[in-house]
Amino acid sequence: MKALLLFAPVALPLIAAGLSVAFWRRSAVQRVVGFTVLTLVLADAFALLYLADRDGPVAVGMGGWSAPVGVALVADRTAALLLGMALTVCLGILVFSVGQGSAESQEAKPAFHPTYLVLVGGVALAFLTGDLFNLFVAFEVMLAASYVLISLGTDASRVHAGMTYTLASLLSSLLFLTTLALVYGATGTVNLAHLSVRIQELPDGVRSGLDLLLLIVFGIKAAMVPLHFWLPDSYPTAPAPITAVLAALLTKVGLYAMVRTQTLVFARDDTWVPLMCLATATMLLGLLGAIVQKDLNRMLSFILVGHIGYMLFGLALFTADGIGGTLLYAVHHIAVQAALFLIAGLVAGWSGTAALQRLTTAPPPPTLLAVLFLVTAMSLAGLPPFSGFIGKVALIEAGVAGGGALALGVLGALLVSSLLTVYAMARVWRAVFAQGPERPPRVARRDRRNRAMLAATAGIVLVGVGLAVAAGPLSRVTERAGAELKERTAYQRAVLPPEFRPATTAGAGEARQTGTGWRTGTDRAEGAAADPPVQGNRADRGTDRGTDRGGGR
Amino acid sequence: MNPPDVAAAVVVGGLFAAGCYLLLQRTLMRLLFGFLLLGHATNLLLLIAAGSPGAPPIIGAARIGDEPSADPLPQAMALTAIVITFALTIFLLSLVYRSRQLHGNDEVRDDAEDRRLAENQQREASAAAADPHRTNGSGQARTAADEGGNTL
């Protein structure tokens, strides 16, 4: 049962994508398939969250092989919570894009639904996988789908943007693969839980090197300054729903991967100063970039970059509260950022432009849109009583409690960038919604597609408001999730059989697999873990391995 | 203890260097080749990470002497990576082709923001040269540039 629950979010969307391709002539069927599968998977994610919160991490080894031999799928509170939130937003965006008809536009017609489902499958796999190589595969699945989505309907500007996006992502993927090869060469395993045990034995220099490589890889994906350059160039050119789904999900998946690897594999006890500096740079440069933009979508992209800095800050603190705050902020930010991009899409559709200058003289959008924008903008800026406020309070509390002088300085930057967010949002409000002398009167237009789009946007905004309403339980869950990430033992216990766990490493000898006839990577790793006194120096295990494997040749 | 395979290491290094060099070019085809070379370099690195070669890792296969079998996991990983790189190469190739169709060449164009800044500067310089006493002109030029930038 658990295996099915864990397997479904990955397998169902992929199978459905196949179905969707098969029915490429019939968009009605495609729509039904898409909505059904997303709803099912969403329910599944919340079931996983319930289980993970009640009993601790749920883990299963694929194909009946237990980790670290089999590829593990793991849902702990963090993964399940972010998965649930991501899928909620995915469902809303699917409604929006079907309503907009971008899903059914001439050239994108057959491709949109299958690609979207593949994207969802990739995102789910990235959240649930317990294996570094599988994480790479998940990123590739997700990114391949996003390349297609971002360059569907290829006019000149989108080919350019698609190229920038694709090359930047591919480069980070290759770097990821290189890092994987180095990690495997040094430790002989790619299972994250196993890696967390084995990596302790590496010398400090090697460990920091691998750590930094992974930080860069996920920094590109999460758009951490100075690796954010690709994002504002590529996201704004795609249609609104696609920008929304990419902005809401992909950067968060990168962030999640960063949180997962840093807390589980490269755990540390004190504040991580370099990441703290990067977080500060991300906050300030992102928002300073945002306030000078002249295009609504570009501005939102820069704001997205800036707010990634908040989440990096929580991670850099490396306290349970800080990591919990990061998660809480990420959950809120998924909903809010998606809602903002959808609203921007509606505004652009309404006025025919996304340029702030021209929007000031365009007829004002409907009142409902103004209300939705106001709620979302205040939430993004972190004004009470909306969800951004809760996330920000959690981060600030964690910073004050656990970080010392440096953290206080970064908190100053955080507050400055909050003010800049308010300023950027005020600019948008003035350009788009405020009444002015030059503005023509409001014209009443109604059609059904617009209603579906508005409903989808309102739904996502309401989810954001709901997060604020459910702030108590939610923040308790993220607190527990933060503690769980910080502590690590629950994850290791769930994934690894007893003989691989750190406490019982000494007794691992008898657990060596017999009868397989060859030494798998994990087997080998286990062997090395089992008899540390013989191998002695961990420094050169990478080359040392030759001895215990092919030495006689 | 076997010495690490120097030849393979040198090849990996060379591929990485060539790939990075090609990635810094302005022509999309060269970028694509750069990506291909980097992909090969990474796959080779994965195989090096497997350690020294050995007998085929097949259960139940007759074993030649006492030769230990090769580590199959990096091979599987390299295989997966090859498939992924292959698919993405095709996708990139189609993007390059489309770009060529649209622009007539496959050069990477300047970044939108860079172009706008350059245009602004040029316009201001020419406005200042044409009529140094009229400040209004450069102001108007800037608004026009803003309008142009907004469509991006």
mmCIF file of N, CA and C in Angstrom, chain A residues 265-335:
data_model
loop_
_atom_site.group_PDB
_atom_site.id
_atom_site.type_symbol
_atom_site.label_atom_id
_atom_site.label_comp_id
_atom_site.label_asym_id
_atom_site.label_seq_id
_atom_site.Cartn_x
_atom_site.Cartn_y
_atom_site.Cartn_z
ATOM 1 N N VAL A 265 23.094 15.191 3.590
ATOM 2 C CA VAL A 265 24.415 14.660 3.259
ATOM 3 C C VAL A 265 25.532 15.502 3.874
ATOM 4 N N PHE A 266 25.400 16.810 3.722
ATOM 5 C CA PHE A 266 26.487 17.678 4.191
ATOM 6 C C PHE A 266 26.071 18.428 5.455
ATOM 7 N N ALA A 267 25.517 17.697 6.396
ATOM 8 C CA ALA A 267 24.986 18.354 7.581
ATOM 9 C C ALA A 267 26.088 19.103 8.322
ATOM 10 N N ARG A 268 25.732 20.224 8.880
ATOM 11 C CA ARG A 268 26.688 20.984 9.684
ATOM 12 C C ARG A 268 25.954 21.512 10.902
ATOM 13 N N ASP A 269 26.717 21.977 11.877
ATOM 14 C CA ASP A 269 26.091 22.383 13.131
ATOM 15 C C ASP A 269 25.922 23.878 13.258
ATOM 16 N N ASP A 270 26.722 24.632 12.491
ATOM 17 C CA ASP A 270 26.671 26.070 12.695
ATOM 18 C C ASP A 270 26.215 26.766 11.426
ATOM 19 N N THR A 271 26.048 28.075 11.535
ATOM 20 C CA THR A 271 25.637 28.870 10.395
ATOM 21 C C THR A 271 26.649 28.737 9.265
ATOM 22 N N TRP A 272 26.116 28.662 8.045
ATOM 23 C CA TRP A 272 26.998 28.505 6.898
ATOM 24 C C TRP A 272 27.198 29.880 6.269
ATOM 25 N N VAL A 273 28.354 30.473 6.550
ATOM 26 C CA VAL A 273 28.568 31.876 6.195
ATOM 27 C C VAL A 273 28.512 32.146 4.684
ATOM 28 N N PRO A 274 29.193 31.350 3.831
ATOM 29 C CA PRO A 274 29.118 31.654 2.387
ATOM 30 C C PRO A 274 27.689 31.675 1.858
ATOM 31 N N LEU A 275 26.886 30.684 2.280
ATOM 32 C CA LEU A 275 25.505 30.652 1.796
ATOM 33 C C LEU A 275 24.732 31.867 2.320
ATOM 34 N N MET A 276 25.083 32.271 3.534
ATOM 35 C CA MET A 276 24.445 33.462 4.116
ATOM 36 C C MET A 276 24.714 34.681 3.230
ATOM 37 N N CYS A 277 25.964 34.812 2.788
ATOM 38 C CA CYS A 277 26.298 35.951 1.916
ATOM 39 C C CYS A 277 25.559 35.847 0.593
ATOM 40 N N LEU A 278 25.514 34.629 0.027
ATOM 41 C CA LEU A 278 24.807 34.454 -1.237
ATOM 42 C C LEU A 278 23.331 34.785 -1.062
ATOM 43 N N ALA A 279 22.766 34.395 0.086
ATOM 44 C CA ALA A 279 21.351 34.681 0.340
ATOM 45 C C ALA A 279 21.121 36.188 0.366
ATOM 46 N N THR A 280 22.025 36.904 1.043
ATOM 47 C CA THR A 280 21.890 38.361 1.105
ATOM 48 C C THR A 280 21.958 38.963 -0.287
ATOM 49 N N ALA A 281 22.952 38.506 -1.078
ATOM 50 C CA ALA A 281 23.090 39.032 -2.433
ATOM 51 C C ALA A 281 21.836 38.744 -3.240
ATOM 52 N N THR A 282 21.298 37.528 -3.068
ATOM 53 C CA THR A 282 20.104 37.156 -3.829
ATOM 54 C C THR A 282 18.930 38.067 -3.488
ATOM 55 N N MET A 283 18.736 38.286 -2.182
ATOM 56 C CA MET A 283 17.625 39.158 -1.751
ATOM 57 C C MET A 283 17.756 40.542 -2.357
ATOM 58 N N LEU A 284 18.940 41.144 -2.166
ATOM 59 C CA LEU A 284 19.097 42.553 -2.543
ATOM 60 C C LEU A 284 19.138 42.725 -4.056
ATOM 61 N N LEU A 285 19.980 41.918 -4.729
ATOM 62 C CA LEU A 285 20.097 42.095 -6.183
ATOM 63 C C LEU A 285 18.797 41.743 -6.885
ATOM 64 N N GLY A 286 18.122 40.686 -6.411
ATOM 65 C CA GLY A 286 16.852 40.310 -7.026
ATOM 66 C C GLY A 286 15.871 41.462 -6.978
ATOM 67 N N LEU A 287 15.709 42.058 -5.805
ATOM 68 C CA LEU A 287 14.681 43.105 -5.686
ATOM 69 C C LEU A 287 15.126 44.432 -6.255
ATOM 70 N N LEU A 288 16.429 44.724 -6.169
ATOM 71 C CA LEU A 288 16.893 45.948 -6.845
ATOM 72 C C LEU A 288 16.689 45.808 -8.350
ATOM 73 N N GLY A 289 16.903 44.588 -8.853
ATOM 74 C CA GLY A 289 16.631 44.346 -10.265
ATOM 75 C C GLY A 289 15.160 44.533 -10.564
ATOM 76 N N ALA A 290 14.327 44.090 -9.626
ATOM 77 C CA ALA A 290 12.875 44.135 -9.882
ATOM 78 C C ALA A 290 12.357 45.559 -9.998
ATOM 79 N N ILE A 291 12.837 46.452 -9.138
ATOM 80 C CA ILE A 291 12.195 47.769 -9.111
ATOM 81 C C ILE A 291 12.524 48.619 -10.330
ATOM 82 N N VAL A 292 13.545 48.254 -11.113
ATOM 83 C CA VAL A 292 13.831 49.061 -12.292
ATOM 84 C C VAL A 292 13.220 48.470 -13.566
ATOM 85 N N GLN A 293 12.535 47.335 -13.440
ATOM 86 C CA GLN A 293 12.003 46.725 -14.656
ATOM 87 C C GLN A 293 10.818 47.508 -15.201
ATOM 88 N N LYS A 294 10.658 47.429 -16.508
ATOM 89 C CA LYS A 294 9.558 48.140 -17.153
ATOM 90 C C LYS A 294 8.503 47.186 -17.647
ATOM 91 N N ASP A 295 8.777 45.926 -17.500
ATOM 92 C CA ASP A 295 7.832 44.929 -17.965
ATOM 93 C C ASP A 295 7.341 44.141 -16.753
ATOM 94 N N LEU A 296 6.038 43.948 -16.683
ATOM 95 C CA LEU A 296 5.442 43.312 -15.513
ATOM 96 C C LEU A 296 6.036 41.927 -15.261
ATOM 97 N N ASN A 297 6.141 41.131 -16.343
ATOM 98 C CA ASN A 297 6.619 39.763 -16.156
ATOM 99 C C ASN A 297 8.083 39.706 -15.757
ATOM 100 N N ARG A 298 8.859 40.591 -16.336
ATOM 101 C CA ARG A 298 10.276 40.627 -15.947
ATOM 102 C C ARG A 298 10.413 41.034 -14.492
ATOM 103 N N MET A 299 9.596 41.992 -14.082
ATOM 104 C CA MET A 299 9.649 42.427 -12.687
ATOM 105 C C MET A 299 9.336 41.258 -11.760
ATOM 106 N N LEU A 300 8.293 40.506 -12.114
ATOM 107 C CA LEU A 300 7.922 39.373 -11.269
ATOM 108 C C LEU A 300 9.029 38.322 -11.240
ATOM 109 N N SER A 301 9.721 38.157 -12.370
ATOM 110 C CA SER A 301 10.813 37.179 -12.393
ATOM 111 C C SER A 301 11.931 37.589 -11.441
ATOM 112 N N PHE A 302 12.244 38.884 -11.438
ATOM 113 C CA PHE A 302 13.294 39.349 -10.520
ATOM 114 C C PHE A 302 12.846 39.214 -9.067
ATOM 115 N N ILE A 303 11.559 39.481 -8.832
ATOM 116 C CA ILE A 303 11.058 39.323 -7.462
ATOM 117 C C ILE A 303 11.187 37.866 -7.030
ATOM 118 N N LEU A 304 10.901 36.973 -7.968
ATOM 119 C CA LEU A 304 11.060 35.548 -7.673
ATOM 120 C C LEU A 304 12.495 35.257 -7.237
ATOM 121 N N VAL A 305 13.460 35.794 -7.992
ATOM 122 C CA VAL A 305 14.867 35.580 -7.638
ATOM 123 C C VAL A 305 15.130 36.111 -6.229
ATOM 124 N N GLY A 306 14.650 37.335 -5.969
ATOM 125 C CA GLY A 306 14.907 37.948 -4.669
ATOM 126 C C GLY A 306 14.373 37.109 -3.517
ATOM 127 N N HIS A 307 13.177 36.549 -3.724
ATOM 128 C CA HIS A 307 12.573 35.817 -2.613
ATOM 129 C C HIS A 307 13.187 34.445 -2.409
ATOM 130 N N ILE A 308 13.882 33.932 -3.448
ATOM 131 C CA ILE A 308 14.659 32.704 -3.228
ATOM 132 C C ILE A 308 15.683 32.968 -2.124
ATOM 133 N N GLY A 309 16.175 34.214 -2.068
ATOM 134 C CA GLY A 309 17.153 34.572 -1.045
ATOM 135 C C GLY A 309 16.632 34.344 0.367
ATOM 136 N N TYR A 310 15.341 34.612 0.591
ATOM 137 C CA TYR A 310 14.776 34.395 1.930
ATOM 138 C C TYR A 310 14.912 32.940 2.345
ATOM 139 N N MET A 311 14.591 32.077 1.333
ATOM 140 C CA MET A 311 14.616 30.646 1.655
ATOM 141 C C MET A 311 16.052 30.168 1.860
ATOM 142 N N LEU A 312 16.982 30.737 1.080
ATOM 143 C CA LEU A 312 18.390 30.377 1.268
ATOM 144 C C LEU A 312 18.859 30.790 2.654
ATOM 145 N N PHE A 313 18.347 31.934 3.116
ATOM 146 C CA PHE A 313 18.738 32.419 4.431
ATOM 147 C C PHE A 313 18.370 31.409 5.509
ATOM 148 N N GLY A 314 17.130 30.909 5.445
ATOM 149 C CA GLY A 314 16.690 29.921 6.436
ATOM 150 C C GLY A 314 17.581 28.693 6.422
ATOM 151 N N LEU A 315 17.958 28.282 5.213
ATOM 152 C CA LEU A 315 18.816 27.102 5.096
ATOM 153 C C LEU A 315 20.206 27.395 5.651
ATOM 154 N N ALA A 316 20.710 28.605 5.342
ATOM 155 C CA ALA A 316 22.074 28.937 5.757
ATOM 156 C C ALA A 316 22.209 28.985 7.276
ATOM 157 N N LEU A 317 21.096 29.275 7.959
ATOM 158 C CA LEU A 317 21.165 29.297 9.423
ATOM 159 C C LEU A 317 21.505 27.926 9.994
ATOM 160 N N PHE A 318 21.008 26.900 9.288
ATOM 161 C CA PHE A 318 21.230 25.521 9.693
ATOM 162 C C PHE A 318 20.740 25.206 11.090
ATOM 163 N N THR A 319 19.655 25.847 11.500
ATOM 164 C CA THR A 319 18.984 25.413 12.715
ATOM 165 C C THR A 319 17.660 24.803 12.305
ATOM 166 N N ALA A 320 17.086 24.013 13.188
ATOM 167 C CA ALA A 320 15.803 23.378 12.868
ATOM 168 C C ALA A 320 14.757 24.441 12.545
ATOM 169 N N ASP A 321 14.770 25.528 13.329
ATOM 170 C CA ASP A 321 13.794 26.600 13.094
ATOM 171 C C ASP A 321 14.017 27.258 11.740
ATOM 172 N N GLY A 322 15.280 27.483 11.406
ATOM 173 C CA GLY A 322 15.592 28.129 10.140
ATOM 174 C C GLY A 322 15.128 27.295 8.959
ATOM 175 N N ILE A 323 15.404 25.994 9.012
ATOM 176 C CA ILE A 323 15.001 25.118 7.909
ATOM 177 C C ILE A 323 13.482 25.034 7.844
ATOM 178 N N GLY A 324 12.855 24.970 9.025
ATOM 179 C CA GLY A 324 11.390 24.981 9.064
ATOM 180 C C GLY A 324 10.837 26.249 8.430
ATOM 181 N N GLY A 325 11.481 27.386 8.749
ATOM 182 C CA GLY A 325 11.045 28.662 8.170
ATOM 183 C C GLY A 325 11.185 28.654 6.664
ATOM 184 N N THR A 326 12.290 28.088 6.183
ATOM 185 C CA THR A 326 12.481 27.975 4.731
ATOM 186 C C THR A 326 11.332 27.213 4.089
ATOM 187 N N LEU A 327 10.968 26.091 4.726
ATOM 188 C CA LEU A 327 9.887 25.277 4.152
ATOM 189 C C LEU A 327 8.579 26.045 4.148
ATOM 190 N N LEU A 328 8.295 26.705 5.282
ATOM 191 C CA LEU A 328 7.043 27.455 5.390
ATOM 192 C C LEU A 328 6.997 28.536 4.320
ATOM 193 N N TYR A 329 8.130 29.201 4.128
ATOM 194 C CA TYR A 329 8.159 30.271 3.135
ATOM 195 C C TYR A 329 8.032 29.693 1.734
ATOM 196 N N ALA A 330 8.654 28.534 1.504
ATOM 197 C CA ALA A 330 8.578 27.916 0.172
ATOM 198 C C ALA A 330 7.144 27.542 -0.159
ATOM 199 N N VAL A 331 6.446 26.953 0.812
ATOM 200 C CA VAL A 331 5.052 26.557 0.587
ATOM 201 C C VAL A 331 4.220 27.781 0.214
ATOM 202 N N HIS A 332 4.394 28.852 0.970
ATOM 203 C CA HIS A 332 3.645 30.081 0.687
ATOM 204 C C HIS A 332 4.031 30.637 -0.675
ATOM 205 N N HIS A 333 5.333 30.590 -0.967
ATOM 206 C CA HIS A 333 5.818 31.245 -2.175
ATOM 207 C C HIS A 333 5.371 30.514 -3.433
ATOM 208 N N ILE A 334 5.226 29.200 -3.373
ATOM 209 C CA ILE A 334 4.730 28.449 -4.534
ATOM 210 C C ILE A 334 3.388 29.017 -4.957
ATOM 211 N N ALA A 335 2.481 29.158 -3.972
ATOM 212 C CA ALA A 335 1.132 29.629 -4.300
ATOM 213 C C ALA A 335 1.166 31.075 -4.771
#
